[in-house]
JSON list of C-alpha atoms in Angstrom, two decimals:
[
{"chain": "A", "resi": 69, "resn": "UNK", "atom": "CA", "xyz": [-25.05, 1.63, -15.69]},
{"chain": "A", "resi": 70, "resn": "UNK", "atom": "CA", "xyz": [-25.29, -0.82, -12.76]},
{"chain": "A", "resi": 71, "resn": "UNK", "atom": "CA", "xyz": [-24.76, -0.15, -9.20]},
{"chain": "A", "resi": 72, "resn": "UNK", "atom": "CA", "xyz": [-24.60, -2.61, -6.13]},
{"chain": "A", "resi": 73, "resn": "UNK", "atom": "CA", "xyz": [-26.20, -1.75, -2.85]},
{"chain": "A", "resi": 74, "resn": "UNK", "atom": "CA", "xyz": [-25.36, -4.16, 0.12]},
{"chain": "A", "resi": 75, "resn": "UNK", "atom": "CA", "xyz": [-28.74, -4.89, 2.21]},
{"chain": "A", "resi": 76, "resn": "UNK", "atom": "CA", "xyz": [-29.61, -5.28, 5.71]},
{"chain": "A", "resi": 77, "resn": "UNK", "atom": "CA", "xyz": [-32.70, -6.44, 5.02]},
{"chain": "A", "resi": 78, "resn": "UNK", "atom": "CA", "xyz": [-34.85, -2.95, 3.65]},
{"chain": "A", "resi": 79, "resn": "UNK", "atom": "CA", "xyz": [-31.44, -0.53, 4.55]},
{"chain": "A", "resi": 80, "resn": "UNK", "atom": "CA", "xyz": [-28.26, -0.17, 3.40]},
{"chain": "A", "resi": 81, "resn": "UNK", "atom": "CA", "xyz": [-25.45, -2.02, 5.35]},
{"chain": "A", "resi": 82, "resn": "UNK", "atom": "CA", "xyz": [-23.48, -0.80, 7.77]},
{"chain": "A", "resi": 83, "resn": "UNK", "atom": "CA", "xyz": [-20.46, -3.17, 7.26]},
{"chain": "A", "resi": 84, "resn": "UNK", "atom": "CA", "xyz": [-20.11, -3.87, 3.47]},
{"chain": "A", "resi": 85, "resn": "UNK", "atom": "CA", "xyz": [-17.83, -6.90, 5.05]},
{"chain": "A", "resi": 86, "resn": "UNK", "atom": "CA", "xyz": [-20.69, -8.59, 6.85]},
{"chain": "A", "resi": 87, "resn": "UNK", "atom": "CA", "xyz": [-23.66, -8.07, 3.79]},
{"chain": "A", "resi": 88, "resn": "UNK", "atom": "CA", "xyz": [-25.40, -11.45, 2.99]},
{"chain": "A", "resi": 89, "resn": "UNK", "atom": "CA", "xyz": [-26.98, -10.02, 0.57]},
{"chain": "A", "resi": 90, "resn": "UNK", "atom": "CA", "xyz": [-26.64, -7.31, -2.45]},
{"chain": "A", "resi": 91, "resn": "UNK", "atom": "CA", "xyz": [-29.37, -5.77, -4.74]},
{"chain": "A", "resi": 92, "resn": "UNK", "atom": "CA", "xyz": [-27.48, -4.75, -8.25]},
{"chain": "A", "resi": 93, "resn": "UNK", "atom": "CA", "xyz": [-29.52, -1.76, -9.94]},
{"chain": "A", "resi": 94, "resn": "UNK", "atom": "CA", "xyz": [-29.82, -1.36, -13.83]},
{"chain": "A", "resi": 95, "resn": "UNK", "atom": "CA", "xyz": [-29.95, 2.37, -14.53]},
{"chain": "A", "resi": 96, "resn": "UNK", "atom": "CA", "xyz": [-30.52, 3.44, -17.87]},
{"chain": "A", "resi": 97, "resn": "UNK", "atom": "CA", "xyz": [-30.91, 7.58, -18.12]},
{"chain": "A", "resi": 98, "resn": "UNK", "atom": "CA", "xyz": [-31.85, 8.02, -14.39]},
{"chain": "A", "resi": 99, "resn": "UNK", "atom": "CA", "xyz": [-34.51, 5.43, -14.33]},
{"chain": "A", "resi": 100, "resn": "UNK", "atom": "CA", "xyz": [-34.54, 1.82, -13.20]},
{"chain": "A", "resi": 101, "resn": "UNK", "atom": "CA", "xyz": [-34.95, -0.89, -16.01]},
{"chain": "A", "resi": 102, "resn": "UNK", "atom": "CA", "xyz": [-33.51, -3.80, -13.70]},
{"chain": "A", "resi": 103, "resn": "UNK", "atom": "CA", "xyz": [-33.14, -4.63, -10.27]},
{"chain": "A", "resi": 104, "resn": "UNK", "atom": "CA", "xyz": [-31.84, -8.41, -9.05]},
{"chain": "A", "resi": 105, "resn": "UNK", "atom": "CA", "xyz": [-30.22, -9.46, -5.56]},
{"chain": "A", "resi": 106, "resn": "UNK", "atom": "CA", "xyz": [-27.26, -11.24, -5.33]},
{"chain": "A", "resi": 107, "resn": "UNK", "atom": "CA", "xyz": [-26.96, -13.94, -2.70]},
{"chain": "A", "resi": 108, "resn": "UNK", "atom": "CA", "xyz": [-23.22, -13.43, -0.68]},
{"chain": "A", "resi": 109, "resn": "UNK", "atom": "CA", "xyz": [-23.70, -16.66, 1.56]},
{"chain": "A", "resi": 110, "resn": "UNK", "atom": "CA", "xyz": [-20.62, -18.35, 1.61]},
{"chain": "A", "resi": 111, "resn": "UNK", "atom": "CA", "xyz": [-18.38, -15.42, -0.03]},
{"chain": "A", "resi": 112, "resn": "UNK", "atom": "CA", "xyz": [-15.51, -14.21, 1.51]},
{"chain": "A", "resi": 113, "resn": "UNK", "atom": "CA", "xyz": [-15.43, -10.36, 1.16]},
{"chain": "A", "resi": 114, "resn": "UNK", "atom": "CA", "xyz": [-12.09, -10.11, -0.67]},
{"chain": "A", "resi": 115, "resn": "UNK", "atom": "CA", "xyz": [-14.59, -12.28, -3.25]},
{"chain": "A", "resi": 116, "resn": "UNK", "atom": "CA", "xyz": [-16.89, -9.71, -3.92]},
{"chain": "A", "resi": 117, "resn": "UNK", "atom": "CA", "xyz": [-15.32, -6.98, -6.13]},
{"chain": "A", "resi": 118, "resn": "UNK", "atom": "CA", "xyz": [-14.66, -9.80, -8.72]},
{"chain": "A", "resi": 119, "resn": "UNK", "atom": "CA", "xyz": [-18.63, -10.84, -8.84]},
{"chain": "A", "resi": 120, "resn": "UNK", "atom": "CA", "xyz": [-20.00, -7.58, -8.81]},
{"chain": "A", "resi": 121, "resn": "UNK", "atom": "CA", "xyz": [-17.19, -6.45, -11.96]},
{"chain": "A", "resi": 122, "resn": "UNK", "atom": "CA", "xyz": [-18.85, -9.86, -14.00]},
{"chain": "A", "resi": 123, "resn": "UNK", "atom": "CA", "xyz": [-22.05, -8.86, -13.39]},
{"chain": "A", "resi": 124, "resn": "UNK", "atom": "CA", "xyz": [-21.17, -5.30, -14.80]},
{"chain": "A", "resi": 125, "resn": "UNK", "atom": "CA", "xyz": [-20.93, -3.11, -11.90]},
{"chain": "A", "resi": 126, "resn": "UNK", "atom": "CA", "xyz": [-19.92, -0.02, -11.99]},
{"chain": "A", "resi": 127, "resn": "UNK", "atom": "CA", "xyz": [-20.10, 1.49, -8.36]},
{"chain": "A", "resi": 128, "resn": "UNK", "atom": "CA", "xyz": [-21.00, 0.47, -4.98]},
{"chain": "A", "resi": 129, "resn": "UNK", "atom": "CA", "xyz": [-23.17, 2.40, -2.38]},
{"chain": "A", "resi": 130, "resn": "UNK", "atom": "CA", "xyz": [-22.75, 1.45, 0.99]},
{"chain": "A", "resi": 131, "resn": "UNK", "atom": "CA", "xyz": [-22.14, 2.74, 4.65]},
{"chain": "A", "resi": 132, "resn": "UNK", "atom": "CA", "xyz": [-18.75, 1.26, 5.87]},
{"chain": "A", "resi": 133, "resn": "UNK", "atom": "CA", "xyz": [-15.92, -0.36, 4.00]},
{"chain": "A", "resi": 134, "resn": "UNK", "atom": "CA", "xyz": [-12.56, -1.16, 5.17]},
{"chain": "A", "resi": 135, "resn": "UNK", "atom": "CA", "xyz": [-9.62, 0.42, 3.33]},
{"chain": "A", "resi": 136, "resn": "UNK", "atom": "CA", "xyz": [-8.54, -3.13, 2.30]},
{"chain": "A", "resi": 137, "resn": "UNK", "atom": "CA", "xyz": [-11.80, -3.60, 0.54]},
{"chain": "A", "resi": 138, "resn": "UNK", "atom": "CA", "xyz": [-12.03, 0.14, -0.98]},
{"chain": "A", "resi": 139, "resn": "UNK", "atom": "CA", "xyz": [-8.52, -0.42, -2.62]},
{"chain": "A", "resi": 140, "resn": "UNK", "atom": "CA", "xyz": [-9.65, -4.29, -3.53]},
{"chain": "A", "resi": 141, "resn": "UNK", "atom": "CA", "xyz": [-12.99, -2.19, -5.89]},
{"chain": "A", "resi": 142, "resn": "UNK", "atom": "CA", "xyz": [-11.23, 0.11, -7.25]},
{"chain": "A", "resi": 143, "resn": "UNK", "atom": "CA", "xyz": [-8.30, -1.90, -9.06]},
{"chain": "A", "resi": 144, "resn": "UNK", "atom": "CA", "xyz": [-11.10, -3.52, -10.46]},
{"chain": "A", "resi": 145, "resn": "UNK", "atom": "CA", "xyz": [-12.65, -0.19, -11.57]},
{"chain": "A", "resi": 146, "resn": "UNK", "atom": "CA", "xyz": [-15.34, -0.03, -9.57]},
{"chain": "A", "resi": 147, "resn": "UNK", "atom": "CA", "xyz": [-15.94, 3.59, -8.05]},
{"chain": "A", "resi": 148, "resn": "UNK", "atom": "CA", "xyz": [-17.48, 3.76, -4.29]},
{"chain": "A", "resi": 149, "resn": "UNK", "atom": "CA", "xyz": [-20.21, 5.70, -2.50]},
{"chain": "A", "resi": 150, "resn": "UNK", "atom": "CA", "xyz": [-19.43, 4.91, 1.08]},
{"chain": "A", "resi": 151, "resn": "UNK", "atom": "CA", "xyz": [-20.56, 6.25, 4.60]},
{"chain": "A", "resi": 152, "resn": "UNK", "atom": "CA", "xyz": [-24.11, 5.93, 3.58]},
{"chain": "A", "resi": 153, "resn": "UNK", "atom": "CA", "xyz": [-27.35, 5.29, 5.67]},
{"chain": "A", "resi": 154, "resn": "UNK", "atom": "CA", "xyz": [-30.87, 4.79, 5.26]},
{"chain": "A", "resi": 155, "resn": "UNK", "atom": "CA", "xyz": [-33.66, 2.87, 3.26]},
{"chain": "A", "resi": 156, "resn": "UNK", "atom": "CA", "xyz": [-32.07, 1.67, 0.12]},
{"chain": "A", "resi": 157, "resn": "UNK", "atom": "CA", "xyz": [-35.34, 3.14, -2.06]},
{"chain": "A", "resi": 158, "resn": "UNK", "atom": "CA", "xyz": [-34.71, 6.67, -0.57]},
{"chain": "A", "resi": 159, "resn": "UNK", "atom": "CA", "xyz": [-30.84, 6.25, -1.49]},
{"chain": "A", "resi": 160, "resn": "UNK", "atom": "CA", "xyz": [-31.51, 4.91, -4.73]},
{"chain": "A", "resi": 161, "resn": "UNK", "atom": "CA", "xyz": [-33.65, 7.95, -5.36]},
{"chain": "A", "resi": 162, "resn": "UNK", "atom": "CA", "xyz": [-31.22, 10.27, -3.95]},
{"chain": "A", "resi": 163, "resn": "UNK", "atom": "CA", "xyz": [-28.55, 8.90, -6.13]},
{"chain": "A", "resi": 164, "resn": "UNK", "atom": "CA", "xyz": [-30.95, 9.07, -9.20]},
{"chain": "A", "resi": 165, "resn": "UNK", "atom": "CA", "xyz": [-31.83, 12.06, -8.86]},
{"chain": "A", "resi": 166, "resn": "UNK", "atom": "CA", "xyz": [-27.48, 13.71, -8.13]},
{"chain": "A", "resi": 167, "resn": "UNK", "atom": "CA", "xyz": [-28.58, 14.81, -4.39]},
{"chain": "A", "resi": 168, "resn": "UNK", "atom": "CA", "xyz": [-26.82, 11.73, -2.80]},
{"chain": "A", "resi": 169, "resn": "UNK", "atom": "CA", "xyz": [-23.75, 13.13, -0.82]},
{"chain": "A", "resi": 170, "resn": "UNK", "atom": "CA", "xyz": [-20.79, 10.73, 0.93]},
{"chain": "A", "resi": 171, "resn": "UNK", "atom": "CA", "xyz": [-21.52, 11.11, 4.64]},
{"chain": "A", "resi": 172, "resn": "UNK", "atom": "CA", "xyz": [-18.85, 11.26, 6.96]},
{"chain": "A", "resi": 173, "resn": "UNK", "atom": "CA", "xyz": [-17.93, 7.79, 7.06]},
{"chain": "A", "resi": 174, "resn": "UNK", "atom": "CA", "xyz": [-18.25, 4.85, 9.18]},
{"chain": "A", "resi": 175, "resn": "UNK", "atom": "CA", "xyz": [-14.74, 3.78, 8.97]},
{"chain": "A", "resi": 176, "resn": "UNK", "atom": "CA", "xyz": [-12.69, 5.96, 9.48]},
{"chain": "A", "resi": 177, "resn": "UNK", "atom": "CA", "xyz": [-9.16, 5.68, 9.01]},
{"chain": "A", "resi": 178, "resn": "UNK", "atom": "CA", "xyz": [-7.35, 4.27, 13.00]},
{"chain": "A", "resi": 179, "resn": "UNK", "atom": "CA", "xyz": [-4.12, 5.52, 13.63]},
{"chain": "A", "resi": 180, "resn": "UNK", "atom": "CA", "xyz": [-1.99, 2.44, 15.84]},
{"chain": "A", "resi": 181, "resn": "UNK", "atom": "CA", "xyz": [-1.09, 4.09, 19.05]},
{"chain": "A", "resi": 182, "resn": "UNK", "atom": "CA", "xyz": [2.82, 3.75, 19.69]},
{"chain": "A", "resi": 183, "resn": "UNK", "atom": "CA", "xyz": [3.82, 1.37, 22.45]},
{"chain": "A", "resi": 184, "resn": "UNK", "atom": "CA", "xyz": [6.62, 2.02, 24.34]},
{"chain": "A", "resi": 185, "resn": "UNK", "atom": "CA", "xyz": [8.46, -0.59, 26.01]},
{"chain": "A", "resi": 186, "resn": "UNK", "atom": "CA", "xyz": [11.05, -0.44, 28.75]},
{"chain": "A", "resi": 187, "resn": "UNK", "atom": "CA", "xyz": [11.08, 2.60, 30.80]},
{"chain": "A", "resi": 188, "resn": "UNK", "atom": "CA", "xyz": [8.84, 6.00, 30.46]}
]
């Protein structure tokens, strides 16, 4: 299995949208046989899903995504991990070892406030 982590520099993102850069993990039985980074210079974010689905990716840790983006991963069958902080070793581990849990979310859904116009 692979799985994509977007970096800010030794931690995952905050904003999958702004990552320049993104470490794909090869997991084979809960141990790492692979590990490359994936330069996202000059991608637009609606870009990503599609390179990360070549490569073979199969989910996506990261701390905030926009629901544009979530929707874009998974109709390309690529299952999320979102709303998560911290080193990317320790999160890796976590995940590898079934004790890494969704936090609350960075982004979370904004309801528009209705304008009214004319009198009140």
């Amino acid at each position: 299995m692979k799985i994509a982590i977007p970096l800010y520099d030794s931690r995952v993102s905050p904003r999958f949208g702004y990552t320049q850069e993104i470490l794909v993990v090869e997991l084979d039985e809960g141990r790492v046989i692979g590990r490359h980074t994936l330069s996202m210079n000059r991608r637009y974010p609606h870009e990503v899903p599609d390179i990360l689905r070549r490569q073979g990716v199969e989910l996506v840790i990261t701390g905030g995504m926009n629901h544009f983006l979530q929707n874009l991963f998974r109709s390309r069958g690529i299952e999320l991990i979102w709303g998560i902080i911290g080193e990317v070793d320790e999160v890796l581990a976590a995940y590898v070892s079934g004790q890494l849990t969704p936090g609350m979310g960075c982004c979370p859904r904004r309801h528009r406030r209705r304008r009214f116009r004319g009198r009140h």
